[in-house]
JSON list of C-alpha atoms in Angstrom, two decimals:
[
{"chain": "A", "resi": 1, "resn": "MET", "atom": "CA", "xyz": [188.75, 86.79, 121.89]},
{"chain": "A", "resi": 2, "resn": "ARG", "atom": "CA", "xyz": [190.13, 83.13, 122.04]},
{"chain": "A", "resi": 3, "resn": "ALA", "atom": "CA", "xyz": [188.97, 82.73, 118.60]},
{"chain": "A", "resi": 4, "resn": "LEU", "atom": "CA", "xyz": [190.88, 85.66, 117.17]},
{"chain": "A", "resi": 5, "resn": "PHE", "atom": "CA", "xyz": [193.89, 84.41, 118.97]},
{"chain": "A", "resi": 6, "resn": "GLU", "atom": "CA", "xyz": [193.38, 80.82, 117.55]},
{"chain": "A", "resi": 7, "resn": "ALA", "atom": "CA", "xyz": [192.93, 82.09, 114.08]},
{"chain": "A", "resi": 8, "resn": "ARG", "atom": "CA", "xyz": [196.04, 81.52, 111.72]},
{"chain": "A", "resi": 9, "resn": "SER", "atom": "CA", "xyz": [194.96, 84.23, 109.45]},
{"chain": "A", "resi": 10, "resn": "ILE", "atom": "CA", "xyz": [195.09, 86.98, 112.30]},
{"chain": "A", "resi": 11, "resn": "SER", "atom": "CA", "xyz": [198.54, 88.30, 112.81]},
{"chain": "A", "resi": 12, "resn": "ASP", "atom": "CA", "xyz": [197.88, 90.43, 115.77]},
{"chain": "A", "resi": 13, "resn": "VAL", "atom": "CA", "xyz": [194.80, 91.34, 117.98]},
{"chain": "A", "resi": 14, "resn": "VAL", "atom": "CA", "xyz": [193.42, 94.81, 119.12]},
{"chain": "A", "resi": 15, "resn": "VAL", "atom": "CA", "xyz": [190.81, 94.67, 121.61]},
{"chain": "A", "resi": 16, "resn": "VAL", "atom": "CA", "xyz": [188.80, 97.82, 122.32]},
{"chain": "A", "resi": 17, "resn": "GLY", "atom": "CA", "xyz": [186.64, 98.00, 125.69]},
{"chain": "A", "resi": 18, "resn": "ASN", "atom": "CA", "xyz": [185.40, 100.42, 128.22]},
{"chain": "A", "resi": 19, "resn": "HIS", "atom": "CA", "xyz": [187.84, 101.79, 130.79]},
{"chain": "A", "resi": 20, "resn": "ASP", "atom": "CA", "xyz": [186.43, 99.49, 133.37]},
{"chain": "A", "resi": 21, "resn": "GLN", "atom": "CA", "xyz": [186.89, 96.40, 131.41]},
{"chain": "A", "resi": 22, "resn": "THR", "atom": "CA", "xyz": [190.57, 97.01, 130.35]},
{"chain": "A", "resi": 23, "resn": "GLU", "atom": "CA", "xyz": [192.21, 95.22, 133.48]},
{"chain": "A", "resi": 24, "resn": "GLN", "atom": "CA", "xyz": [189.82, 92.04, 132.67]},
{"chain": "A", "resi": 25, "resn": "LEU", "atom": "CA", "xyz": [190.52, 92.16, 129.07]},
{"chain": "A", "resi": 26, "resn": "GLU", "atom": "CA", "xyz": [194.29, 92.40, 129.52]},
{"chain": "A", "resi": 27, "resn": "LYS", "atom": "CA", "xyz": [194.10, 89.10, 131.73]},
{"chain": "A", "resi": 28, "resn": "LEU", "atom": "CA", "xyz": [192.07, 87.44, 129.27]},
{"chain": "A", "resi": 29, "resn": "ALA", "atom": "CA", "xyz": [194.38, 88.37, 126.24]},
{"chain": "A", "resi": 30, "resn": "SER", "atom": "CA", "xyz": [197.52, 87.40, 128.08]},
{"chain": "A", "resi": 31, "resn": "GLN", "atom": "CA", "xyz": [195.67, 83.94, 128.80]},
{"chain": "A", "resi": 32, "resn": "TYR", "atom": "CA", "xyz": [194.89, 83.22, 125.08]},
{"chain": "A", "resi": 33, "resn": "ALA", "atom": "CA", "xyz": [197.83, 85.24, 123.44]},
{"chain": "A", "resi": 34, "resn": "ARG", "atom": "CA", "xyz": [200.36, 82.57, 123.46]},
{"chain": "A", "resi": 35, "resn": "GLU", "atom": "CA", "xyz": [203.00, 84.45, 121.29]},
{"chain": "A", "resi": 36, "resn": "LYS", "atom": "CA", "xyz": [200.66, 86.67, 119.28]},
{"chain": "A", "resi": 37, "resn": "PRO", "atom": "CA", "xyz": [200.96, 90.37, 119.60]},
{"chain": "A", "resi": 38, "resn": "TYR", "atom": "CA", "xyz": [198.02, 92.06, 120.93]},
{"chain": "A", "resi": 39, "resn": "ARG", "atom": "CA", "xyz": [196.92, 95.61, 122.27]},
{"chain": "A", "resi": 40, "resn": "ILE", "atom": "CA", "xyz": [194.08, 96.46, 124.81]},
{"chain": "A", "resi": 41, "resn": "VAL", "atom": "CA", "xyz": [192.59, 99.88, 123.67]},
{"chain": "A", "resi": 42, "resn": "GLU", "atom": "CA", "xyz": [190.30, 101.98, 125.77]},
{"chain": "A", "resi": 43, "resn": "ALA", "atom": "CA", "xyz": [187.04, 102.75, 123.93]},
{"chain": "A", "resi": 44, "resn": "VAL", "atom": "CA", "xyz": [186.66, 106.46, 123.51]},
{"chain": "A", "resi": 45, "resn": "GLY", "atom": "CA", "xyz": [183.91, 108.20, 121.43]},
{"chain": "A", "resi": 46, "resn": "HIS", "atom": "CA", "xyz": [181.07, 106.91, 119.35]},
{"chain": "A", "resi": 47, "resn": "ILE", "atom": "CA", "xyz": [181.05, 103.43, 117.58]},
{"chain": "A", "resi": 48, "resn": "GLY", "atom": "CA", "xyz": [182.87, 104.88, 114.52]},
{"chain": "A", "resi": 49, "resn": "GLU", "atom": "CA", "xyz": [185.56, 106.41, 116.42]},
{"chain": "A", "resi": 50, "resn": "ILE", "atom": "CA", "xyz": [185.99, 103.05, 118.29]},
{"chain": "A", "resi": 51, "resn": "VAL", "atom": "CA", "xyz": [186.41, 101.13, 115.26]},
{"chain": "A", "resi": 52, "resn": "ALA", "atom": "CA", "xyz": [188.85, 103.73, 113.79]},
{"chain": "A", "resi": 53, "resn": "SER", "atom": "CA", "xyz": [190.79, 103.72, 117.12]},
{"chain": "A", "resi": 54, "resn": "GLY", "atom": "CA", "xyz": [190.98, 99.84, 116.66]},
{"chain": "A", "resi": 55, "resn": "ALA", "atom": "CA", "xyz": [192.13, 100.18, 113.13]},
{"chain": "A", "resi": 56, "resn": "GLU", "atom": "CA", "xyz": [194.97, 102.51, 114.07]},
{"chain": "A", "resi": 57, "resn": "HIS", "atom": "CA", "xyz": [196.46, 100.09, 116.45]},
{"chain": "A", "resi": 58, "resn": "ILE", "atom": "CA", "xyz": [196.83, 97.18, 114.25]},
{"chain": "A", "resi": 59, "resn": "HIS", "atom": "CA", "xyz": [200.48, 96.22, 113.69]},
{"chain": "A", "resi": 60, "resn": "LEU", "atom": "CA", "xyz": [200.26, 96.39, 109.86]},
{"chain": "A", "resi": 61, "resn": "PRO", "atom": "CA", "xyz": [197.95, 98.76, 107.83]},
{"chain": "A", "resi": 62, "resn": "GLY", "atom": "CA", "xyz": [195.58, 96.85, 105.56]},
{"chain": "A", "resi": 63, "resn": "TYR", "atom": "CA", "xyz": [192.77, 94.34, 105.79]},
{"chain": "A", "resi": 64, "resn": "PHE", "atom": "CA", "xyz": [191.44, 93.45, 109.31]},
{"chain": "A", "resi": 65, "resn": "PHE", "atom": "CA", "xyz": [188.85, 91.54, 110.84]},
{"chain": "A", "resi": 66, "resn": "ILE", "atom": "CA", "xyz": [186.00, 93.28, 112.70]},
{"chain": "A", "resi": 67, "resn": "LEU", "atom": "CA", "xyz": [184.24, 91.09, 115.16]},
{"chain": "A", "resi": 68, "resn": "GLN", "atom": "CA", "xyz": [181.67, 91.71, 117.75]},
{"chain": "A", "resi": 69, "resn": "ALA", "atom": "CA", "xyz": [182.40, 90.27, 121.06]},
{"chain": "A", "resi": 70, "resn": "ASP", "atom": "CA", "xyz": [178.69, 88.61, 121.57]},
{"chain": "A", "resi": 71, "resn": "LEU", "atom": "CA", "xyz": [179.34, 85.61, 119.07]},
{"chain": "A", "resi": 72, "resn": "PRO", "atom": "CA", "xyz": [179.66, 82.53, 121.53]},
{"chain": "A", "resi": 73, "resn": "TYR", "atom": "CA", "xyz": [180.20, 79.92, 118.86]},
{"chain": "A", "resi": 74, "resn": "VAL", "atom": "CA", "xyz": [182.92, 81.44, 116.75]},
{"chain": "A", "resi": 75, "resn": "SER", "atom": "CA", "xyz": [186.16, 79.61, 116.60]},
{"chain": "A", "resi": 76, "resn": "GLY", "atom": "CA", "xyz": [189.73, 80.32, 114.97]},
{"chain": "A", "resi": 77, "resn": "SER", "atom": "CA", "xyz": [188.84, 78.12, 112.14]},
{"chain": "A", "resi": 78, "resn": "SER", "atom": "CA", "xyz": [185.45, 79.83, 111.25]},
{"chain": "A", "resi": 79, "resn": "ILE", "atom": "CA", "xyz": [187.52, 83.20, 111.24]},
{"chain": "A", "resi": 80, "resn": "ASP", "atom": "CA", "xyz": [190.25, 81.78, 108.81]},
{"chain": "A", "resi": 81, "resn": "LEU", "atom": "CA", "xyz": [187.54, 80.31, 106.40]},
{"chain": "A", "resi": 82, "resn": "ALA", "atom": "CA", "xyz": [185.73, 83.47, 106.32]},
{"chain": "A", "resi": 83, "resn": "ALA", "atom": "CA", "xyz": [189.08, 85.76, 105.85]},
{"chain": "A", "resi": 84, "resn": "LEU", "atom": "CA", "xyz": [190.46, 83.07, 102.99]},
{"chain": "A", "resi": 85, "resn": "GLU", "atom": "CA", "xyz": [186.86, 83.14, 101.12]},
{"chain": "A", "resi": 86, "resn": "VAL", "atom": "CA", "xyz": [186.30, 86.93, 101.46]},
{"chain": "A", "resi": 87, "resn": "LEU", "atom": "CA", "xyz": [189.64, 88.16, 100.78]},
{"chain": "A", "resi": 88, "resn": "GLY", "atom": "CA", "xyz": [190.04, 85.84, 97.92]},
{"chain": "A", "resi": 89, "resn": "LEU", "atom": "CA", "xyz": [187.48, 87.54, 95.79]},
{"chain": "A", "resi": 90, "resn": "PRO", "atom": "CA", "xyz": [188.67, 89.09, 92.69]},
{"chain": "A", "resi": 91, "resn": "ASP", "atom": "CA", "xyz": [188.02, 92.81, 93.34]},
{"chain": "A", "resi": 92, "resn": "ASN", "atom": "CA", "xyz": [189.29, 95.68, 95.42]},
{"chain": "A", "resi": 93, "resn": "ALA", "atom": "CA", "xyz": [186.65, 96.50, 97.63]},
{"chain": "A", "resi": 94, "resn": "LYS", "atom": "CA", "xyz": [187.69, 98.26, 100.78]},
{"chain": "A", "resi": 95, "resn": "VAL", "atom": "CA", "xyz": [184.78, 97.05, 103.03]},
{"chain": "A", "resi": 96, "resn": "TYR", "atom": "CA", "xyz": [183.20, 93.67, 102.98]},
{"chain": "A", "resi": 97, "resn": "PHE", "atom": "CA", "xyz": [179.84, 92.87, 104.41]},
{"chain": "A", "resi": 98, "resn": "PRO", "atom": "CA", "xyz": [179.22, 89.18, 104.39]},
{"chain": "A", "resi": 99, "resn": "ALA", "atom": "CA", "xyz": [175.58, 88.25, 104.43]},
{"chain": "A", "resi": 100, "resn": "VAL", "atom": "CA", "xyz": [173.31, 85.13, 104.33]},
{"chain": "A", "resi": 101, "resn": "SER", "atom": "CA", "xyz": [170.06, 84.37, 102.58]},
{"chain": "A", "resi": 102, "resn": "ARG", "atom": "CA", "xyz": [166.75, 83.78, 104.51]},
{"chain": "A", "resi": 103, "resn": "GLU", "atom": "CA", "xyz": [167.01, 80.25, 103.19]},
{"chain": "A", "resi": 104, "resn": "PHE", "atom": "CA", "xyz": [170.37, 79.75, 104.83]},
{"chain": "A", "resi": 105, "resn": "PHE", "atom": "CA", "xyz": [169.13, 81.21, 107.98]},
{"chain": "A", "resi": 106, "resn": "ALA", "atom": "CA", "xyz": [166.16, 79.09, 108.18]},
{"chain": "A", "resi": 107, "resn": "ARG", "atom": "CA", "xyz": [168.33, 75.96, 107.55]},
{"chain": "A", "resi": 108, "resn": "TRP", "atom": "CA", "xyz": [171.21, 76.71, 110.08]},
{"chain": "A", "resi": 109, "resn": "GLY", "atom": "CA", "xyz": [169.87, 79.30, 112.30]},
{"chain": "A", "resi": 110, "resn": "GLY", "atom": "CA", "xyz": [168.26, 76.86, 115.08]},
{"chain": "A", "resi": 111, "resn": "SER", "atom": "CA", "xyz": [166.00, 78.89, 117.21]},
{"chain": "A", "resi": 112, "resn": "TRP", "atom": "CA", "xyz": [167.52, 82.27, 116.60]},
{"chain": "A", "resi": 113, "resn": "ARG", "atom": "CA", "xyz": [165.15, 84.89, 115.02]},
{"chain": "A", "resi": 114, "resn": "ARG", "atom": "CA", "xyz": [166.38, 87.70, 112.87]},
{"chain": "A", "resi": 115, "resn": "SER", "atom": "CA", "xyz": [164.96, 90.27, 110.24]},
{"chain": "A", "resi": 116, "resn": "PHE", "atom": "CA", "xyz": [166.17, 90.44, 106.74]},
{"chain": "A", "resi": 117, "resn": "LEU", "atom": "CA", "xyz": [166.87, 93.20, 104.28]},
{"chain": "A", "resi": 118, "resn": "PRO", "atom": "CA", "xyz": [164.40, 93.21, 101.42]},
{"chain": "A", "resi": 119, "resn": "LEU", "atom": "CA", "xyz": [166.59, 93.38, 98.23]},
{"chain": "A", "resi": 120, "resn": "SER", "atom": "CA", "xyz": [166.63, 91.97, 94.85]},
{"chain": "A", "resi": 121, "resn": "ALA", "atom": "CA", "xyz": [169.25, 90.12, 92.62]},
{"chain": "A", "resi": 122, "resn": "ASN", "atom": "CA", "xyz": [169.02, 89.39, 88.72]},
{"chain": "A", "resi": 123, "resn": "GLY", "atom": "CA", "xyz": [165.31, 90.67, 88.99]},
{"chain": "A", "resi": 124, "resn": "LYS", "atom": "CA", "xyz": [164.32, 88.38, 91.71]},
{"chain": "A", "resi": 125, "resn": "PRO", "atom": "CA", "xyz": [163.52, 89.04, 95.35]},
{"chain": "A", "resi": 126, "resn": "LYS", "atom": "CA", "xyz": [166.30, 88.29, 97.85]},
{"chain": "A", "resi": 127, "resn": "ARG", "atom": "CA", "xyz": [166.29, 88.72, 101.57]},
{"chain": "A", "resi": 128, "resn": "LEU", "atom": "CA", "xyz": [169.64, 88.82, 103.26]},
{"chain": "A", "resi": 129, "resn": "LYS", "atom": "CA", "xyz": [170.82, 89.17, 106.73]},
{"chain": "A", "resi": 130, "resn": "MET", "atom": "CA", "xyz": [174.18, 90.77, 107.33]},
{"chain": "A", "resi": 131, "resn": "LEU", "atom": "CA", "xyz": [176.61, 88.65, 109.54]},
{"chain": "A", "resi": 132, "resn": "ASP", "atom": "CA", "xyz": [178.20, 90.13, 112.67]},
{"chain": "A", "resi": 133, "resn": "PHE", "atom": "CA", "xyz": [181.62, 90.68, 111.21]},
{"chain": "A", "resi": 134, "resn": "VAL", "atom": "CA", "xyz": [183.26, 92.92, 108.66]},
{"chain": "A", "resi": 135, "resn": "ILE", "atom": "CA", "xyz": [186.43, 92.76, 106.80]},
{"chain": "A", "resi": 136, "resn": "ALA", "atom": "CA", "xyz": [187.86, 96.03, 106.04]},
{"chain": "A", "resi": 137, "resn": "ASP", "atom": "CA", "xyz": [190.96, 97.87, 104.87]},
{"chain": "A", "resi": 138, "resn": "SER", "atom": "CA", "xyz": [192.11, 100.01, 108.07]},
{"chain": "A", "resi": 139, "resn": "ARG", "atom": "CA", "xyz": [193.25, 102.69, 105.60]},
{"chain": "A", "resi": 140, "resn": "TYR", "atom": "CA", "xyz": [189.59, 103.24, 104.48]},
{"chain": "A", "resi": 141, "resn": "ILE", "atom": "CA", "xyz": [187.70, 103.49, 107.75]},
{"chain": "A", "resi": 142, "resn": "ASN", "atom": "CA", "xyz": [185.20, 106.34, 107.92]},
{"chain": "A", "resi": 143, "resn": "PRO", "atom": "CA", "xyz": [184.20, 106.84, 111.51]},
{"chain": "A", "resi": 144, "resn": "GLU", "atom": "CA", "xyz": [181.13, 109.05, 110.65]},
{"chain": "A", "resi": 145, "resn": "PHE", "atom": "CA", "xyz": [179.76, 106.32, 108.17]},
{"chain": "A", "resi": 146, "resn": "VAL", "atom": "CA", "xyz": [180.36, 103.61, 110.46]},
{"chain": "A", "resi": 147, "resn": "ARG", "atom": "CA", "xyz": [178.28, 105.64, 113.36]},
{"chain": "A", "resi": 148, "resn": "LYS", "atom": "CA", "xyz": [175.53, 106.28, 111.00]},
{"chain": "A", "resi": 149, "resn": "PHE", "atom": "CA", "xyz": [175.34, 102.70, 109.81]},
{"chain": "A", "resi": 150, "resn": "TYR", "atom": "CA", "xyz": [175.49, 101.23, 113.40]},
{"chain": "A", "resi": 151, "resn": "ASN", "atom": "CA", "xyz": [172.51, 103.45, 114.31]},
{"chain": "A", "resi": 152, "resn": "ILE", "atom": "CA", "xyz": [170.27, 102.18, 111.57]},
{"chain": "A", "resi": 153, "resn": "ARG", "atom": "CA", "xyz": [171.22, 98.54, 112.13]},
{"chain": "A", "resi": 154, "resn": "THR", "atom": "CA", "xyz": [167.63, 97.84, 113.38]},
{"chain": "A", "resi": 155, "resn": "PHE", "atom": "CA", "xyz": [165.95, 99.52, 110.20]},
{"chain": "A", "resi": 156, "resn": "THR", "atom": "CA", "xyz": [164.15, 96.27, 109.25]},
{"chain": "A", "resi": 157, "resn": "ARG", "atom": "CA", "xyz": [162.63, 95.31, 112.64]},
{"chain": "A", "resi": 158, "resn": "SER", "atom": "CA", "xyz": [162.22, 98.56, 114.67]},
{"chain": "A", "resi": 159, "resn": "LEU", "atom": "CA", "xyz": [160.55, 101.98, 114.48]},
{"chain": "A", "resi": 160, "resn": "LYS", "atom": "CA", "xyz": [163.58, 103.54, 116.17]},
{"chain": "A", "resi": 161, "resn": "GLY", "atom": "CA", "xyz": [165.64, 101.98, 113.36]},
{"chain": "A", "resi": 162, "resn": "LYS", "atom": "CA", "xyz": [163.52, 103.41, 110.78]},
{"chain": "A", "resi": 163, "resn": "LEU", "atom": "CA", "xyz": [163.62, 106.91, 112.29]},
{"chain": "A", "resi": 164, "resn": "ASN", "atom": "CA", "xyz": [167.35, 106.74, 112.65]},
{"chain": "A", "resi": 165, "resn": "PHE", "atom": "CA", "xyz": [167.50, 106.09, 109.03]},
{"chain": "A", "resi": 166, "resn": "ALA", "atom": "CA", "xyz": [165.57, 108.82, 108.11]},
{"chain": "A", "resi": 167, "resn": "ARG", "atom": "CA", "xyz": [167.72, 111.26, 110.30]},
{"chain": "A", "resi": 168, "resn": "GLU", "atom": "CA", "xyz": [171.09, 109.94, 109.41]},
{"chain": "A", "resi": 169, "resn": "PHE", "atom": "CA", "xyz": [170.49, 109.12, 105.49]},
{"chain": "A", "resi": 170, "resn": "PRO", "atom": "CA", "xyz": [167.69, 111.70, 104.57]},
{"chain": "A", "resi": 171, "resn": "SER", "atom": "CA", "xyz": [168.91, 111.59, 100.85]},
{"chain": "A", "resi": 172, "resn": "CYS", "atom": "CA", "xyz": [168.22, 107.88, 100.56]},
{"chain": "A", "resi": 173, "resn": "ILE", "atom": "CA", "xyz": [164.61, 107.92, 101.70]},
{"chain": "A", "resi": 174, "resn": "PRO", "atom": "CA", "xyz": [163.15, 108.10, 98.14]},
{"chain": "A", "resi": 175, "resn": "ILE", "atom": "CA", "xyz": [165.42, 105.20, 97.20]},
{"chain": "A", "resi": 176, "resn": "ALA", "atom": "CA", "xyz": [164.18, 103.20, 100.52]},
{"chain": "A", "resi": 177, "resn": "LEU", "atom": "CA", "xyz": [160.56, 104.00, 99.62]},
{"chain": "A", "resi": 178, "resn": "MET", "atom": "CA", "xyz": [161.09, 102.69, 96.00]},
{"chain": "A", "resi": 179, "resn": "SER", "atom": "CA", "xyz": [162.78, 99.50, 97.24]},
{"chain": "A", "resi": 180, "resn": "TYR", "atom": "CA", "xyz": [159.67, 98.63, 99.18]},
{"chain": "A", "resi": 181, "resn": "LEU", "atom": "CA", "xyz": [157.35, 99.35, 96.17]},
{"chain": "A", "resi": 182, "resn": "ARG", "atom": "CA", "xyz": [159.44, 97.25, 93.96]},
{"chain": "A", "resi": 183, "resn": "ARG", "atom": "CA", "xyz": [160.03, 94.40, 96.66]},
{"chain": "A", "resi": 184, "resn": "GLY", "atom": "CA", "xyz": [163.69, 95.16, 97.03]},
{"chain": "A", "resi": 185, "resn": "ILE", "atom": "CA", "xyz": [166.37, 97.40, 95.92]},
{"chain": "A", "resi": 186, "resn": "SER", "atom": "CA", "xyz": [169.12, 95.51, 93.94]},
{"chain": "A", "resi": 187, "resn": "ILE", "atom": "CA", "xyz": [172.21, 94.33, 95.66]},
{"chain": "A", "resi": 188, "resn": "SER", "atom": "CA", "xyz": [174.43, 96.23, 93.42]},
{"chain": "A", "resi": 189, "resn": "ASP", "atom": "CA", "xyz": [172.39, 99.44, 93.63]},
{"chain": "A", "resi": 190, "resn": "LEU", "atom": "CA", "xyz": [172.64, 99.10, 97.29]},
{"chain": "A", "resi": 191, "resn": "GLU", "atom": "CA", "xyz": [176.53, 98.78, 97.09]},
{"chain": "A", "resi": 192, "resn": "ASP", "atom": "CA", "xyz": [176.86, 101.70, 94.99]},
{"chain": "A", "resi": 193, "resn": "ILE", "atom": "CA", "xyz": [174.75, 103.89, 97.49]},
{"chain": "A", "resi": 194, "resn": "VAL", "atom": "CA", "xyz": [176.59, 102.77, 100.51]},
{"chain": "A", "resi": 195, "resn": "SER", "atom": "CA", "xyz": [179.99, 103.11, 98.73]},
{"chain": "A", "resi": 196, "resn": "ASN", "atom": "CA", "xyz": [179.20, 106.61, 97.75]},
{"chain": "A", "resi": 197, "resn": "LEU", "atom": "CA", "xyz": [177.91, 107.38, 101.43]},
{"chain": "A", "resi": 198, "resn": "ASN", "atom": "CA", "xyz": [181.40, 105.78, 102.90]},
{"chain": "A", "resi": 199, "resn": "GLY", "atom": "CA", "xyz": [183.69, 107.31, 100.33]},
{"chain": "A", "resi": 200, "resn": "SER", "atom": "CA", "xyz": [185.26, 103.96, 99.40]},
{"chain": "A", "resi": 201, "resn": "GLN", "atom": "CA", "xyz": [183.79, 100.88, 97.69]},
{"chain": "A", "resi": 202, "resn": "ILE", "atom": "CA", "xyz": [181.77, 98.62, 99.80]},
{"chain": "A", "resi": 203, "resn": "ARG", "atom": "CA", "xyz": [180.80, 95.19, 98.83]},
{"chain": "A", "resi": 204, "resn": "ILE", "atom": "CA", "xyz": [177.90, 92.82, 100.04]},
{"chain": "A", "resi": 205, "resn": "VAL", "atom": "CA", "xyz": [179.18, 89.31, 99.87]},
{"chain": "A", "resi": 206, "resn": "GLU", "atom": "CA", "xyz": [176.57, 86.33, 100.20]},
{"chain": "A", "resi": 207, "resn": "VAL", "atom": "CA", "xyz": [178.11, 83.33, 101.62]},
{"chain": "A", "resi": 208, "resn": "SER", "atom": "CA", "xyz": [176.77, 79.83, 101.87]},
{"chain": "A", "resi": 209, "resn": "ASN", "atom": "CA", "xyz": [179.05, 77.54, 103.55]},
{"chain": "A", "resi": 210, "resn": "PRO", "atom": "CA", "xyz": [177.42, 76.22, 106.78]},
{"chain": "A", "resi": 211, "resn": "ALA", "atom": "CA", "xyz": [180.35, 77.28, 108.89]},
{"chain": "A", "resi": 212, "resn": "TYR", "atom": "CA", "xyz": [179.24, 80.86, 108.60]},
{"chain": "A", "resi": 213, "resn": "ALA", "atom": "CA", "xyz": [176.13, 80.12, 110.72]},
{"chain": "A", "resi": 214, "resn": "VAL", "atom": "CA", "xyz": [178.47, 80.87, 113.95]},
{"chain": "A", "resi": 215, "resn": "PHE", "atom": "CA", "xyz": [178.41, 84.47, 112.84]},
{"chain": "A", "resi": 216, "resn": "MET", "atom": "CA", "xyz": [174.78, 85.04, 112.82]},
{"chain": "A", "resi": 217, "resn": "LYS", "atom": "CA", "xyz": [174.09, 83.54, 116.35]},
{"chain": "A", "resi": 218, "resn": "ASP", "atom": "CA", "xyz": [174.82, 86.74, 118.41]},
{"chain": "A", "resi": 219, "resn": "ILE", "atom": "CA", "xyz": [173.53, 87.61, 121.78]},
{"chain": "A", "resi": 220, "resn": "ASP", "atom": "CA", "xyz": [171.70, 91.26, 121.38]},
{"chain": "A", "resi": 221, "resn": "THR", "atom": "CA", "xyz": [168.60, 90.71, 123.63]},
{"chain": "A", "resi": 222, "resn": "LYS", "atom": "CA", "xyz": [167.36, 88.78, 126.54]},
{"chain": "A", "resi": 223, "resn": "GLY", "atom": "CA", "xyz": [165.43, 86.37, 124.11]},
{"chain": "A", "resi": 224, "resn": "ASP", "atom": "CA", "xyz": [168.89, 85.99, 122.43]},
{"chain": "A", "resi": 225, "resn": "TYR", "atom": "CA", "xyz": [170.40, 84.76, 125.68]},
{"chain": "A", "resi": 226, "resn": "GLN", "atom": "CA", "xyz": [167.56, 82.42, 126.42]},
{"chain": "A", "resi": 227, "resn": "THR", "atom": "CA", "xyz": [167.85, 81.09, 122.91]},
{"chain": "A", "resi": 228, "resn": "TYR", "atom": "CA", "xyz": [171.71, 80.62, 123.66]},
{"chain": "A", "resi": 229, "resn": "ARG", "atom": "CA", "xyz": [170.95, 78.82, 127.06]},
{"chain": "A", "resi": 230, "resn": "TRP", "atom": "CA", "xyz": [168.42, 76.49, 125.38]},
{"chain": "A", "resi": 231, "resn": "SER", "atom": "CA", "xyz": [171.13, 75.72, 122.78]},
{"chain": "A", "resi": 232, "resn": "GLU", "atom": "CA", "xyz": [173.62, 74.87, 125.09]},
{"chain": "A", "resi": 233, "resn": "LYS", "atom": "CA", "xyz": [171.51, 72.24, 126.53]},
{"chain": "A", "resi": 234, "resn": "HIS", "atom": "CA", "xyz": [170.70, 70.96, 122.85]},
{"chain": "A", "resi": 235, "resn": "PRO", "atom": "CA", "xyz": [174.12, 71.05, 121.28]},
{"chain": "A", "resi": 236, "resn": "HIS", "atom": "CA", "xyz": [173.15, 68.97, 118.42]},
{"chain": "A", "resi": 237, "resn": "ASN", "atom": "CA", "xyz": [171.48, 72.20, 117.15]},
{"chain": "A", "resi": 238, "resn": "ASN", "atom": "CA", "xyz": [174.73, 74.06, 116.75]},
{"chain": "A", "resi": 239, "resn": "LEU", "atom": "CA", "xyz": [177.42, 73.89, 114.43]}
]
């Protein structure tokens, strides 16, 4: 939350949380806000409806920065860098999914461990990890697509994720099988598929600035928390 209020590229902040969190979120927001406008919104419904609710409450319709709450190293300057670079791309995509390569993660990921999507680019294998933020046009949020996409986020590393993929996107099963046989579907083909499912253009953006490393060190599991605690004791390993 502090990072969003510190970011110069963010004009106003919407924080969505559970009912029992809203009072504490209000206290934190008032502490960090200074003069930046903000709203605390109670989370209702599934993850897609929650994202849509946040989009509905931003001050001006347009592109907004969707950030998870479990990213301890994110700063206002890292948000500004990401917003400037991604929104400076010469296209009209409505949703941007920034990603890093396996090589980038190996260099800047420290002790964190993650799985990667088996894709291809220019006919060569390419493994990518989606970062834990999205930049999207608030006028093109598809709650049902967000729900389904969130349910398959563990597709590459768990049986549950694979089963969710089969249930949520049955029409994509043949393509997914072909991707494994060919050692990865192309990034452009994947963009076309998810754009069709979403109803508006989605772009996967591979980034390489070391500053993006803070967006891949999220705390999802007990192992992540232990890694975070270790990293706090060894700060030279973090950016």
